[in-house]
Coordinates of C-alpha atoms in Angstrom, one line a residue:
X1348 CA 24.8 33.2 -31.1
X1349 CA 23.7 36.9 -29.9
X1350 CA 21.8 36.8 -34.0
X1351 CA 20.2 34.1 -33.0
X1352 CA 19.4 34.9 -28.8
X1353 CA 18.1 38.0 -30.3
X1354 CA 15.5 36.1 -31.8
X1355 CA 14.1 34.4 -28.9
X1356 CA 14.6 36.6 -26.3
X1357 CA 13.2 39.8 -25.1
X1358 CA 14.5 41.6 -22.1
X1359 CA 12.8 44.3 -20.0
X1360 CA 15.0 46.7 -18.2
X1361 CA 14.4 49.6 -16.0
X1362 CA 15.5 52.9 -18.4
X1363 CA 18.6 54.5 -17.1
X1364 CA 19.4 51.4 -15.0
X1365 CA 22.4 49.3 -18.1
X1366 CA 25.8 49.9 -16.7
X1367 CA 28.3 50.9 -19.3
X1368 CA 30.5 47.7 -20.5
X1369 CA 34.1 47.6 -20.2
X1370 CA 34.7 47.3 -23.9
X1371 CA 32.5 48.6 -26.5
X1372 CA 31.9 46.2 -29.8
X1373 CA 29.8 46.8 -32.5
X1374 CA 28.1 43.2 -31.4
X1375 CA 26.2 45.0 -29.1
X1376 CA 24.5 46.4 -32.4
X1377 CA 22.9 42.4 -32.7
X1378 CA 21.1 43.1 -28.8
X1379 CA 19.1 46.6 -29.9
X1380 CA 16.2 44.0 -31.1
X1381 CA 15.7 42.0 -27.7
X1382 CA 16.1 45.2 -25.3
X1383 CA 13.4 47.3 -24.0
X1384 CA 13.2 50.3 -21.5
X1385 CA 10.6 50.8 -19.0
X1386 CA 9.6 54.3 -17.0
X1387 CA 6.8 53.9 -14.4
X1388 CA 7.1 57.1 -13.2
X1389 CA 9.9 59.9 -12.1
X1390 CA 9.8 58.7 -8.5
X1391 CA 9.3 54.3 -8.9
X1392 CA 11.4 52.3 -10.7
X1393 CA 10.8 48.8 -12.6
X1394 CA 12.3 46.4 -10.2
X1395 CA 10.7 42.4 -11.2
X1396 CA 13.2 40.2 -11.6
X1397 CA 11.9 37.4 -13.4
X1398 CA 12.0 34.7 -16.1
X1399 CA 9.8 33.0 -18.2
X1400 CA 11.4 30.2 -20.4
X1401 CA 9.3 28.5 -23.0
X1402 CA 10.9 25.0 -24.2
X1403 CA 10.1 22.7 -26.7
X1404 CA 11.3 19.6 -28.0
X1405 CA 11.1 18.0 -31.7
X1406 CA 7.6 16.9 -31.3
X1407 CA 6.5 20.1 -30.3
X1408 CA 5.5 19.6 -26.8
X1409 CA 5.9 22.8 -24.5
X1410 CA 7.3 22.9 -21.2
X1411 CA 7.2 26.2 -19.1
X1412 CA 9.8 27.6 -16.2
X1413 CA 9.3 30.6 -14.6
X1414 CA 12.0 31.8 -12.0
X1415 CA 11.4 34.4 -9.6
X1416 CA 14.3 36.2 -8.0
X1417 CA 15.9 38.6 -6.1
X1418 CA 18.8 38.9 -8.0
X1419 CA 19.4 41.7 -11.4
X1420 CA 21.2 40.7 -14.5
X1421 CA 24.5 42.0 -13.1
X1422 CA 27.8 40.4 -11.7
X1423 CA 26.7 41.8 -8.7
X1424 CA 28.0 38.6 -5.7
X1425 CA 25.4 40.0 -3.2
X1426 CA 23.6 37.2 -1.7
X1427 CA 20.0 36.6 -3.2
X1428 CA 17.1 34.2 -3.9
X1429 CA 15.6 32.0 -7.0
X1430 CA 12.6 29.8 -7.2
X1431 CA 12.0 27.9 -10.0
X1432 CA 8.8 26.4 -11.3
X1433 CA 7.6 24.3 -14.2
X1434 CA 4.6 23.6 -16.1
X1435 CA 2.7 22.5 -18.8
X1436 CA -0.1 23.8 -21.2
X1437 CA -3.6 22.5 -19.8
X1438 CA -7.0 22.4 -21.9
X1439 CA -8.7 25.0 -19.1
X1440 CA -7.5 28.1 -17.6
X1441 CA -5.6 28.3 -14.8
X1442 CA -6.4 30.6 -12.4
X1443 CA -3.0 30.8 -10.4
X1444 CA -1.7 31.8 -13.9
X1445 CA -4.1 34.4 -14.5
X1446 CA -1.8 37.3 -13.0
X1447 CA 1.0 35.8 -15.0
X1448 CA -0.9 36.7 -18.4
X1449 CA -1.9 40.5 -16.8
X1450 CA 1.7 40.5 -16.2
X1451 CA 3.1 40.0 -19.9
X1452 CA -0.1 42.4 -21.7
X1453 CA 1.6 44.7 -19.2
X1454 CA 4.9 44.4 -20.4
X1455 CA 3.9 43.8 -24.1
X1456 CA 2.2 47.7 -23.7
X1457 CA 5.9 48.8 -23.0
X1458 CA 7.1 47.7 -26.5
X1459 CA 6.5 49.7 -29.7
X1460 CA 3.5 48.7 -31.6
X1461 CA 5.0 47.6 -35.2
X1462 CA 7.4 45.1 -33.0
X1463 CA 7.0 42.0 -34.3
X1464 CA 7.8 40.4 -30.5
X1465 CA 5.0 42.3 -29.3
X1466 CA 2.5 39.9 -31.0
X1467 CA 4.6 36.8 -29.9
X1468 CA 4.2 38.2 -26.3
X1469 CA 0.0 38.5 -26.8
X1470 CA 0.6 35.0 -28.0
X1471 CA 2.4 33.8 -24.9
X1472 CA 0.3 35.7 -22.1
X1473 CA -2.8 34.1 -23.8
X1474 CA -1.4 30.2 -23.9
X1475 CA 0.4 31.0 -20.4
X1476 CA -3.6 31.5 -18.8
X1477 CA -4.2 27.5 -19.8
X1478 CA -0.7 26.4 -18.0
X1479 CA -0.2 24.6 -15.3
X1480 CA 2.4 25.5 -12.5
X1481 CA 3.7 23.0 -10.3
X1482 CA 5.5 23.4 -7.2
X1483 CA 6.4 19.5 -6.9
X1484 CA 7.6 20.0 -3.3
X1485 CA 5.9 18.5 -0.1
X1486 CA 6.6 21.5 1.9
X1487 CA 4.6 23.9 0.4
X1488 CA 1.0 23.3 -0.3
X1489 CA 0.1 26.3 -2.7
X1490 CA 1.4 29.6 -4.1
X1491 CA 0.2 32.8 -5.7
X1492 CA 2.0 35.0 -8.5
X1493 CA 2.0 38.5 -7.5
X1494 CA 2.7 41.1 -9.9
X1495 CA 3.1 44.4 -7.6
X1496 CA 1.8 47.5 -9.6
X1497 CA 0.3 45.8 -12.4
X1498 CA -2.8 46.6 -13.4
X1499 CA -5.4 43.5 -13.2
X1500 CA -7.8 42.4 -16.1
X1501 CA -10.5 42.9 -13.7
X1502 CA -9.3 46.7 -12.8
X1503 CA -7.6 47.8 -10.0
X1504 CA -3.6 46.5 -9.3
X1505 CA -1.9 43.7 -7.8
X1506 CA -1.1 44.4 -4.2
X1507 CA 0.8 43.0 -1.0
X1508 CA -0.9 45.4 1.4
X1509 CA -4.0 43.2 1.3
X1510 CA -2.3 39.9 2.0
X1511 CA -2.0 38.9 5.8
X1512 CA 1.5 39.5 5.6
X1513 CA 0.2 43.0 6.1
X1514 CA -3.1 42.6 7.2
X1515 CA -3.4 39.5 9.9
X1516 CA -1.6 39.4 13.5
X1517 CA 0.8 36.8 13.9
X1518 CA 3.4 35.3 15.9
X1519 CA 6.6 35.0 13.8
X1520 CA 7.9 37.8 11.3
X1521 CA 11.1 37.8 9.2
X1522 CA 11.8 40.7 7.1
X1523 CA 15.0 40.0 4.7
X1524 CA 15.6 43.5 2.8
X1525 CA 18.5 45.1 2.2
X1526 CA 16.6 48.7 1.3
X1527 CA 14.0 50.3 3.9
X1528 CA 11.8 52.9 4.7
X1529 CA 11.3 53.7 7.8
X1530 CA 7.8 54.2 8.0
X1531 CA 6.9 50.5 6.6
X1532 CA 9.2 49.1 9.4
X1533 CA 7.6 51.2 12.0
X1534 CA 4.2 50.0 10.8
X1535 CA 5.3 46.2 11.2
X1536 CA 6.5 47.2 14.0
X1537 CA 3.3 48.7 15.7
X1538 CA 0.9 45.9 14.1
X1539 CA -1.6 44.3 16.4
X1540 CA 0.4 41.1 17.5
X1541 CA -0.6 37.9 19.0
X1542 CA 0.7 36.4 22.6
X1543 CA 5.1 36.1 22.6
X1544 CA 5.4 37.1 19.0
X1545 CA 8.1 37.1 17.2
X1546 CA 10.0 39.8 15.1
X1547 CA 13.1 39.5 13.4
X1548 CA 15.0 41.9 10.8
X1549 CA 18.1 41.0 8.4
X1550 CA 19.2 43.9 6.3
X1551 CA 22.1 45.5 5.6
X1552 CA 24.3 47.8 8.4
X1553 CA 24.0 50.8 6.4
X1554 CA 20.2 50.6 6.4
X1555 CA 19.8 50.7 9.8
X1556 CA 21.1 54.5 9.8
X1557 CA 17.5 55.7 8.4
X1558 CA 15.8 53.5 11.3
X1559 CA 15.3 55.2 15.0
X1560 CA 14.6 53.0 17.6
X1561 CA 11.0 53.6 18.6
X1562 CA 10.7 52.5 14.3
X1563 CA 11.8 49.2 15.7
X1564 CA 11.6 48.5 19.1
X1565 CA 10.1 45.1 18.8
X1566 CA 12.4 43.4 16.0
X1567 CA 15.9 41.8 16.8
X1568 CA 18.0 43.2 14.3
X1569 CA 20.6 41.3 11.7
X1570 CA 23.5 42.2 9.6
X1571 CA 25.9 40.3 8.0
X1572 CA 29.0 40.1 9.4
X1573 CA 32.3 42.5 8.2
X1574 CA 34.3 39.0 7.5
X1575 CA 31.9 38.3 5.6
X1576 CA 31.1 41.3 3.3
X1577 CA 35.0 42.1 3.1
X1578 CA 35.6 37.9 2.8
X1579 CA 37.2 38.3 -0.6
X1580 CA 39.8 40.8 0.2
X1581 CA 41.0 37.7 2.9
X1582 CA 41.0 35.3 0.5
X1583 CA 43.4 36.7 -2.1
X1584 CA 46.1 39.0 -2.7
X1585 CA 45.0 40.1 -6.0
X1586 CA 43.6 43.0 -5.7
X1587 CA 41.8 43.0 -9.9
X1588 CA 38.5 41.7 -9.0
X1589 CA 37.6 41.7 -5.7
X1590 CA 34.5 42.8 -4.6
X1591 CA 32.2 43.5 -1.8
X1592 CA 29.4 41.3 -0.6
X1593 CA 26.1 42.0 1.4
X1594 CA 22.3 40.6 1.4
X1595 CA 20.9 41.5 -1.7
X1596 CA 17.6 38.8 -0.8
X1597 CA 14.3 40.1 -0.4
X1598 CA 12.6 37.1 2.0
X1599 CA 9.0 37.6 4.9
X1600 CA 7.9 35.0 6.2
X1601 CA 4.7 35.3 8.4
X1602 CA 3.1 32.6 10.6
X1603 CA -0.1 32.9 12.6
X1604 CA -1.2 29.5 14.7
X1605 CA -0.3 26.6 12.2
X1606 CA 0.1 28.4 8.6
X1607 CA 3.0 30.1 7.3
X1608 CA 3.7 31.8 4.6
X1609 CA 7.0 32.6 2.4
X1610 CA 7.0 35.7 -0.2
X1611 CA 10.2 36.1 -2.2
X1612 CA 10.4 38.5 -5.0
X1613 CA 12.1 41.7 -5.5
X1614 CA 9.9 43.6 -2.9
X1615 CA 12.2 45.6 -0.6
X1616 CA 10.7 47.0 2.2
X1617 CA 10.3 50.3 1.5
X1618 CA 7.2 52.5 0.7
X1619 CA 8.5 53.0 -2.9
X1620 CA 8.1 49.3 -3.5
X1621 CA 4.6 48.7 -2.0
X1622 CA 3.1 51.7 -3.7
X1623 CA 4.4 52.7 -6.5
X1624 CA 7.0 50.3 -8.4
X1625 CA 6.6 47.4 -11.1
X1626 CA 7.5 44.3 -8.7
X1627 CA 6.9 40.6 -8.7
X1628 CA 6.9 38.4 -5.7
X1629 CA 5.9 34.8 -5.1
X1630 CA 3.7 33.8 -2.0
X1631 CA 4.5 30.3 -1.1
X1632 CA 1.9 28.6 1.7
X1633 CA 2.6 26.1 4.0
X1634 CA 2.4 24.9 7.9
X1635 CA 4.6 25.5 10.9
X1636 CA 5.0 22.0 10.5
X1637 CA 7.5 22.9 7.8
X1638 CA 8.1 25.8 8.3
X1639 CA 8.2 28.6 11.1
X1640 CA 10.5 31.4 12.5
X1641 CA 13.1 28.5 14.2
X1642 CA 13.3 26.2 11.2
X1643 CA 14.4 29.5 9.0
X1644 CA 16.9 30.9 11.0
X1645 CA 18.5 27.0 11.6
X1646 CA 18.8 27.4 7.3
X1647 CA 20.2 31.0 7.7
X1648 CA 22.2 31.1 11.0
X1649 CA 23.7 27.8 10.9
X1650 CA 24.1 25.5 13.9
X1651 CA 27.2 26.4 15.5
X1652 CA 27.4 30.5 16.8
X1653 CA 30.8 30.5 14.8
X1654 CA 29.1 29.0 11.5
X1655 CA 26.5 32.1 11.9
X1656 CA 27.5 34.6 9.1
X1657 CA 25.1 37.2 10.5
X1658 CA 25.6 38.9 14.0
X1659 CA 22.9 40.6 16.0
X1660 CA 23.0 44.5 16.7
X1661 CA 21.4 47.1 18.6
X1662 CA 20.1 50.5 17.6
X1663 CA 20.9 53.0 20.2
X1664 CA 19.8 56.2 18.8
X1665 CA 18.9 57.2 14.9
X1666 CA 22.4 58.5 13.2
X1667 CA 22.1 61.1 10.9
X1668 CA 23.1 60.4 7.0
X1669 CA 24.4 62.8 4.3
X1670 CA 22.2 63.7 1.6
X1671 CA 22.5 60.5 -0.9
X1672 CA 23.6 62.8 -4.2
X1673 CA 23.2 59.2 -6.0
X1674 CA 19.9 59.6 -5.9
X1675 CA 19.4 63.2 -7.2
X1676 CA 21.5 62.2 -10.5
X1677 CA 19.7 59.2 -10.2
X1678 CA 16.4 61.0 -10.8
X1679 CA 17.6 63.6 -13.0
X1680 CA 18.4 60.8 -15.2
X1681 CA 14.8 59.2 -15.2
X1682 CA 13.4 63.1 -15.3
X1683 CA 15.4 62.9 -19.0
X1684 CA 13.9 59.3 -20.2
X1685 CA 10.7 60.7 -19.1
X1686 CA 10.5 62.9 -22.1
X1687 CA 10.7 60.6 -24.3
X1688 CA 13.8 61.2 -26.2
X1689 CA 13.6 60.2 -30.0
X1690 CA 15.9 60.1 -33.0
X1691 CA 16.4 59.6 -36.6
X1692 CA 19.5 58.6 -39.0
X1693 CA 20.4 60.8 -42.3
X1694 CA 22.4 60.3 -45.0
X1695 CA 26.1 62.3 -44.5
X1696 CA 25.9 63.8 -47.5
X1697 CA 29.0 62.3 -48.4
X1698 CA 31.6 59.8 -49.7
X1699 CA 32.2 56.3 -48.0
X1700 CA 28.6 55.9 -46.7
X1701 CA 29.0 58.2 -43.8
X1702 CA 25.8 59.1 -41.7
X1703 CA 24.3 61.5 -39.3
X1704 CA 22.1 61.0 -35.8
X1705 CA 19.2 63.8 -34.9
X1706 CA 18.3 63.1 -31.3
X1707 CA 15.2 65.2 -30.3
X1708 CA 14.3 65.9 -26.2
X1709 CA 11.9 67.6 -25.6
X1710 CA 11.2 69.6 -22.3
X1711 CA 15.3 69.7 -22.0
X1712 CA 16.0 73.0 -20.6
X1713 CA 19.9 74.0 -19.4
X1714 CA 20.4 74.0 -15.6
X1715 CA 22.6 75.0 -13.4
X1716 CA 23.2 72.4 -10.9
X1717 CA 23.2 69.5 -13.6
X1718 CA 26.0 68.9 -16.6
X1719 CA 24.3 66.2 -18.9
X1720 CA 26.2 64.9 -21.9
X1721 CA 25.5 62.4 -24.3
X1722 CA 27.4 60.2 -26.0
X1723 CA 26.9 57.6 -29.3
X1724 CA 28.1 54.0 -27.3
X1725 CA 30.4 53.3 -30.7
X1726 CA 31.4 56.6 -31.6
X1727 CA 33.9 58.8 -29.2
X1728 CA 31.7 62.4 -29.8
X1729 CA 30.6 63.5 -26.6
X1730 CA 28.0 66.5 -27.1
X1731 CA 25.9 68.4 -24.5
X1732 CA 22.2 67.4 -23.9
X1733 CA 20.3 69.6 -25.9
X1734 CA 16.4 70.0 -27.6
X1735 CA 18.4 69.3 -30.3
X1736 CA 21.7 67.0 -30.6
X1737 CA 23.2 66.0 -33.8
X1738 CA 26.5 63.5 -34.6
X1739 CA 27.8 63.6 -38.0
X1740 CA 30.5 61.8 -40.2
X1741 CA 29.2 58.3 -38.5
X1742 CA 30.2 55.0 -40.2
X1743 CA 27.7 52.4 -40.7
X1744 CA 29.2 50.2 -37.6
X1745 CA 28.9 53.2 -35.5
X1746 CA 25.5 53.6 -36.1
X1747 CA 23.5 52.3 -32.5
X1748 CA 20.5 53.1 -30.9
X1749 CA 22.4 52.7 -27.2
X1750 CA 24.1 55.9 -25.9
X1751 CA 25.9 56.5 -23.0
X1752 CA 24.6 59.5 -20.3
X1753 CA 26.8 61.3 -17.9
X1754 CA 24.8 63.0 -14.9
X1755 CA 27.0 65.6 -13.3
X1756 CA 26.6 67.4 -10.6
X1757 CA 28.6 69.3 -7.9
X1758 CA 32.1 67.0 -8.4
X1759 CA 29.5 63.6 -8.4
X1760 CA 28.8 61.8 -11.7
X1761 CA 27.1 58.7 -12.8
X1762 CA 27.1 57.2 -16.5
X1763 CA 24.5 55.0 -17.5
X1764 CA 23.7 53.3 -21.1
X1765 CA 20.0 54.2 -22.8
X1766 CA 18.5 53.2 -25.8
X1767 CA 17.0 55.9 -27.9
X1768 CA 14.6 54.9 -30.7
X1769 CA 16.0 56.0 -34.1
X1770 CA 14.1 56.2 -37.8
X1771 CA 15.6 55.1 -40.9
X1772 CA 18.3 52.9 -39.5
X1773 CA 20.2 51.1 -42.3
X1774 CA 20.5 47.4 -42.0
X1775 CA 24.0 47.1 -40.2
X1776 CA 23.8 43.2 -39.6
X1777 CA 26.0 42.4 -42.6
X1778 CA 28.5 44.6 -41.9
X1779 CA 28.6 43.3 -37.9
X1780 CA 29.3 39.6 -39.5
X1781 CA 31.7 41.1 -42.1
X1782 CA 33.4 42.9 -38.8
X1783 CA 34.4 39.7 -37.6
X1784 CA 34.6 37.1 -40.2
X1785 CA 36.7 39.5 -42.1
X1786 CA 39.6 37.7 -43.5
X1787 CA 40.0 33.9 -45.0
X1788 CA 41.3 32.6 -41.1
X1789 CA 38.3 34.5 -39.4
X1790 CA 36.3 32.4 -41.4
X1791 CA 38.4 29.0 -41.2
X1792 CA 37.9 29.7 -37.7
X1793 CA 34.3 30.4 -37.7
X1794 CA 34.0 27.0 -39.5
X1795 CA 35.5 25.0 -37.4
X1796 CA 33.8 26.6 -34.6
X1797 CA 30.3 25.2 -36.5
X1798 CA 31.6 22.0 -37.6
X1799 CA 33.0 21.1 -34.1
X1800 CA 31.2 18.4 -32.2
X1801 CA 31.7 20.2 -29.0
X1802 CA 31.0 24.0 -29.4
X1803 CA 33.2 24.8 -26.1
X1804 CA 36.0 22.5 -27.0
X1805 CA 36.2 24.7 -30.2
X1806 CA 36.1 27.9 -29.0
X1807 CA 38.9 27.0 -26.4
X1808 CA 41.0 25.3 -28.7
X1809 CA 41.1 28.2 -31.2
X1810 CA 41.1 30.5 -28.4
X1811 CA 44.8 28.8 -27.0
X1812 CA 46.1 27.8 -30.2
X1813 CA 45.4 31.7 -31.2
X1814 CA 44.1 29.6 -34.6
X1815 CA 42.2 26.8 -36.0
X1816 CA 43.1 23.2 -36.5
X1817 CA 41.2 24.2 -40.1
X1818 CA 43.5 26.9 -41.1
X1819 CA 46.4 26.7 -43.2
X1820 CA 48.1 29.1 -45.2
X1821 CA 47.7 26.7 -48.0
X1822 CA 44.5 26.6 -49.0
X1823 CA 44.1 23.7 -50.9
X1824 CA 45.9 21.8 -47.6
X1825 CA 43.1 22.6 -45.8
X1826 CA 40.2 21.5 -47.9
X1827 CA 40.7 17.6 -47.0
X1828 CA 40.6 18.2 -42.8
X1829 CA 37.6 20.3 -43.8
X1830 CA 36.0 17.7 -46.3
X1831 CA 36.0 15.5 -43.1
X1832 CA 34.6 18.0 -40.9
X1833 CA 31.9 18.8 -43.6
X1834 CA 31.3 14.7 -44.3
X1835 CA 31.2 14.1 -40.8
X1836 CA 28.6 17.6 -40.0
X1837 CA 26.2 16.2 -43.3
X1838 CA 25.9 13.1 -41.5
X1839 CA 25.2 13.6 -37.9
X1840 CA 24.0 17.4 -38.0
X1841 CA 23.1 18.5 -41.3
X1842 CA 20.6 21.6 -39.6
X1843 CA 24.8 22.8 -38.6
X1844 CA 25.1 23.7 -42.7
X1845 CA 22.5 26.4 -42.4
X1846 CA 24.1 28.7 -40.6
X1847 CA 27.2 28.4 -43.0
X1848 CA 24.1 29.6 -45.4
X1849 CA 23.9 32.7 -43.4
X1850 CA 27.9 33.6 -43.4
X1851 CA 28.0 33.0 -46.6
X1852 CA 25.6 35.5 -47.4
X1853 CA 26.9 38.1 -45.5
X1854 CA 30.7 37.9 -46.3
X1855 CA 32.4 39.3 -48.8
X1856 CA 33.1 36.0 -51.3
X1857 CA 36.0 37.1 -53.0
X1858 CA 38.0 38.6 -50.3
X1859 CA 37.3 35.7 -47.1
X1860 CA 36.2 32.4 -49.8
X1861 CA 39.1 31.0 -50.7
X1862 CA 39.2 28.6 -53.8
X1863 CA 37.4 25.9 -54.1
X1864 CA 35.5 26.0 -50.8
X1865 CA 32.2 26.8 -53.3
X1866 CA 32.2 23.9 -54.9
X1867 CA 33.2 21.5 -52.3
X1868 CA 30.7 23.1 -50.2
X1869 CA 27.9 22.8 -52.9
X1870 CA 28.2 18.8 -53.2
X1871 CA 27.1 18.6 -49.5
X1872 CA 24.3 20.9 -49.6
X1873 CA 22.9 18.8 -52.3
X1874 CA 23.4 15.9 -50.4
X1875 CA 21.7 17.3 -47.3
X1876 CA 19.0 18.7 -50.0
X1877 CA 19.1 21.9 -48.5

């Protein structure tokens, strides 16, 4: 599955930003292909979070989904926003999709150039100008794809601060953000405003320590409520997995007269955001009709006062906050991916194909106030971050171009995984497979697991019976349930057979095939002409 995912996908990730997994596998080797780090700059961050799905069906016929959202690839439980949309490919261009296609050259300029997806993403920003998005909803009449920071075909970037969210007077503003600044508040907050206008704030309680009052004397001000954020810890005893909650949604809505508008995205309000970071928001137009300041906070609030997760609070005076040292190690860590840190592989030198990493940053110089160490993400060998940093005596399944980085300073740490670009890597993909189909029931297993009809009922049979139905430590027992399977597969999914094409390639025949699987497998690829 993540041989073939790999494939299809490709995944753009703010550098420094991949959390270090709980256990480390040399699968991960299979996701190197599809991930790719992007640095806009020491002090801004990539920050879209968004989709674009291409389907198609037998015939060939393309649909499109793009989701916006609030929400990172983490198992974060914050609260957040989605929005999906479809669409299909048009004979004309499409001028709502037109910042969709600056949007993907952008990111396709973030890949290296030999990539081979790099030419699949031309491919798609050029057919995703001639497609046409749909809302399919009667409350919103039109929308606009936004893609902060990027730079247009026409020259200049995508923007929010001329939209009328920033631009017109109003009567109704909601800002949902759980990150400000206190400046861009205090501008909202001194805007030109139309006759009983209407100013509203949700963000999170710790945010509101930055704010002083005269930032926000016109805005009612929302947090969620503790019962809420601590709701899990009332919910269960168990203590393994319980975790915090808080808005994480990043939601303005601004009406003047009769029309409204929605923009959801990953915008927070903060000045970073607006003028400086890669973001992507959706503006969604409408009419107070269907949509105003009342009919928003009904959805949020709830109708009862005791249904209301939120509670309303006031800002008495600004409170001082200790220095965030987060956010130093934070930027010493960009600082680093900044240089550009490169690599290659070398031979060992010695017996049992054993091999070397060179990792190259330049610019590093040693510092006081900062410990930096570096570490190969399947290979215990911490070393210090260096100009020059080598790891010897690697095996091939150690080899990986993700690394985990410590950031130390003054008692405070943060680890973070980065992916360095190495030369000369070896081809490790057989020896991932061989990894895990390494033994004749690995492989009984793995078969059963391709010949199932359900792929879920499988994998949780095998997973509870700790084996599969296939296996038998007779052999030649085994070969009649697995003629079925493989009679029934030939009939009903013979495209199932080629990935047994693939396994069989990879393993090691004479220590995982047992006898007489060959030649029973042989008669049904003839039949199947594969």
């Amino acid at each position: 599955t993540l041989r073939r995912t790999s494939d299809k996908v490709v995944l753009f990730c703010q550098g420094g930003q991949i959390h270090l997994p709980s256990e480390r596998t040399s699968l991960y080797i299979l996701l190197e292909q599809m991930i790719h780090q992007v640095q806009p700059g020491a002090n801004y961050s990539f920050h879209p979070k968004f989709w674009l799905i291409k389907y198609k069906d037998a015939k060939g016929n393309a649909v499109y989904r793009i989701i916006v959202l609030s929400r990172n690839l983490t198992f974060d439980r914050s609260w957040d926003t989605a929005l999906a949309l479809e669409g299909k490919l048009t004979d004309q261009k499409q001028t709502r999709s037109g910042p969709l296609q600056d949007f993907l050259l952008y990111l396709a300029k973030q890949m290296p150039e030999k990539d081979v997806k790099r030419e699949e993403l031309h491919k798609l920003a050029e057919e995703i100008n001639y497609v046409n998005f749909e809302l399919n909803s009667r409350e919103f009449r039109d929308f606009e794809f936004i893609p902060v920071g990027v730079p247009k075909a026409k020259g200049g970037k995508y923007s929010l601060e001329n939209t009328n969210l920033f631009t017109k007077a109003f009567h109704d503003l909601l800002i949902m953000s759980p990150f400000l600044t206190a400046s861009v508040i205090k501008e909202f907050n001194n805007r030109p405003m139309l006759k009983d206008a209407r100013l509203k704030l949700i963000t999170r309680r710790e945010a509101l320590s930055g704010l002083r009052p005269d930032d926000c004397s016109n805005f009612k001000l929302y947090v969620l409520k503790d019962a809420i954020i601590d709701g899990e810890q009332g919910l269960s005893e168990e203590t393994k997995d319980l975790r915090k909650q808080d808005i994480h949604a990043k939601l303005y809505l601004w009406r003047r007269y009769s029309s409204s508008e929605l923009y959801l995205g990953s915008l927070n309000a903060t000045r970073n955001a607006l003028q400086g970071n890669i973001e992507f928001v959706i503006s969604l137009k409408t009419t107070k009709r269907w949509l105003d300041l009342d009919k928003l906070c009904d959805d949020l609030f709830g109708d009862e006062a005791q249904d209301n997760p939120f509670e309303q609070v006031l800002l008495l005076e600004n409170i001082e906050v200790e220095a965030d040292l987060t956010s130093s190690l934070e930027r010493k860590l960009k600082d680093l991916l900044l240089t550009s840190p490169r690599g290659e592989v070398s031979s060992g030198g010695q017996a049992n194909g054993r091999y070397n990493i060179n990792l190259h940053f330049p610019k590093v110089k040693p510092e006081k106030d900062f410990e930096l160490t570096i570490t190969p993400l399947l290979a215990p060998l911490p070393s210090e971050v260096q100009t020059e940093v080598t790891f010897s005596g690697l095996t091939l399944l150690q080899l990986s171009q993700f690394f985990t980085l410590k950031v130390k300073q003054a008692g405070e740490s943060i680890t973070r995984v980065i992916k360095i670009p190495l030369a000369n890597m070896p081809t490790r993909e057989q020896a991932v497979v061989q990894s895990v189909v390494k033994d004749t029931e690995a492989f009984f297993g793995y078969l059963a697991f391709i010949l199932g009809d359900d792929y879920l009922l499988t994998a949780l049979e095998n997973k509870f019976t700790q084996k599969s139905s296939l296996v038998s430590r007779n052999s030649q027992a085994t070969l009649p349930a697995l003629y079925e399977r493989l009679l029934r597969t030939a009939a009903t999914s013979p495209e199932k057979l080629k990935e047994l094409d693939y396994v069989l390639e990879m393993v090691d025949q004479d220590e995982v095939i047992p006898d007489g699987f060959m030649e029973l497998y042989n008669t049904f690829r003839k039949a199947v002409k594969l």
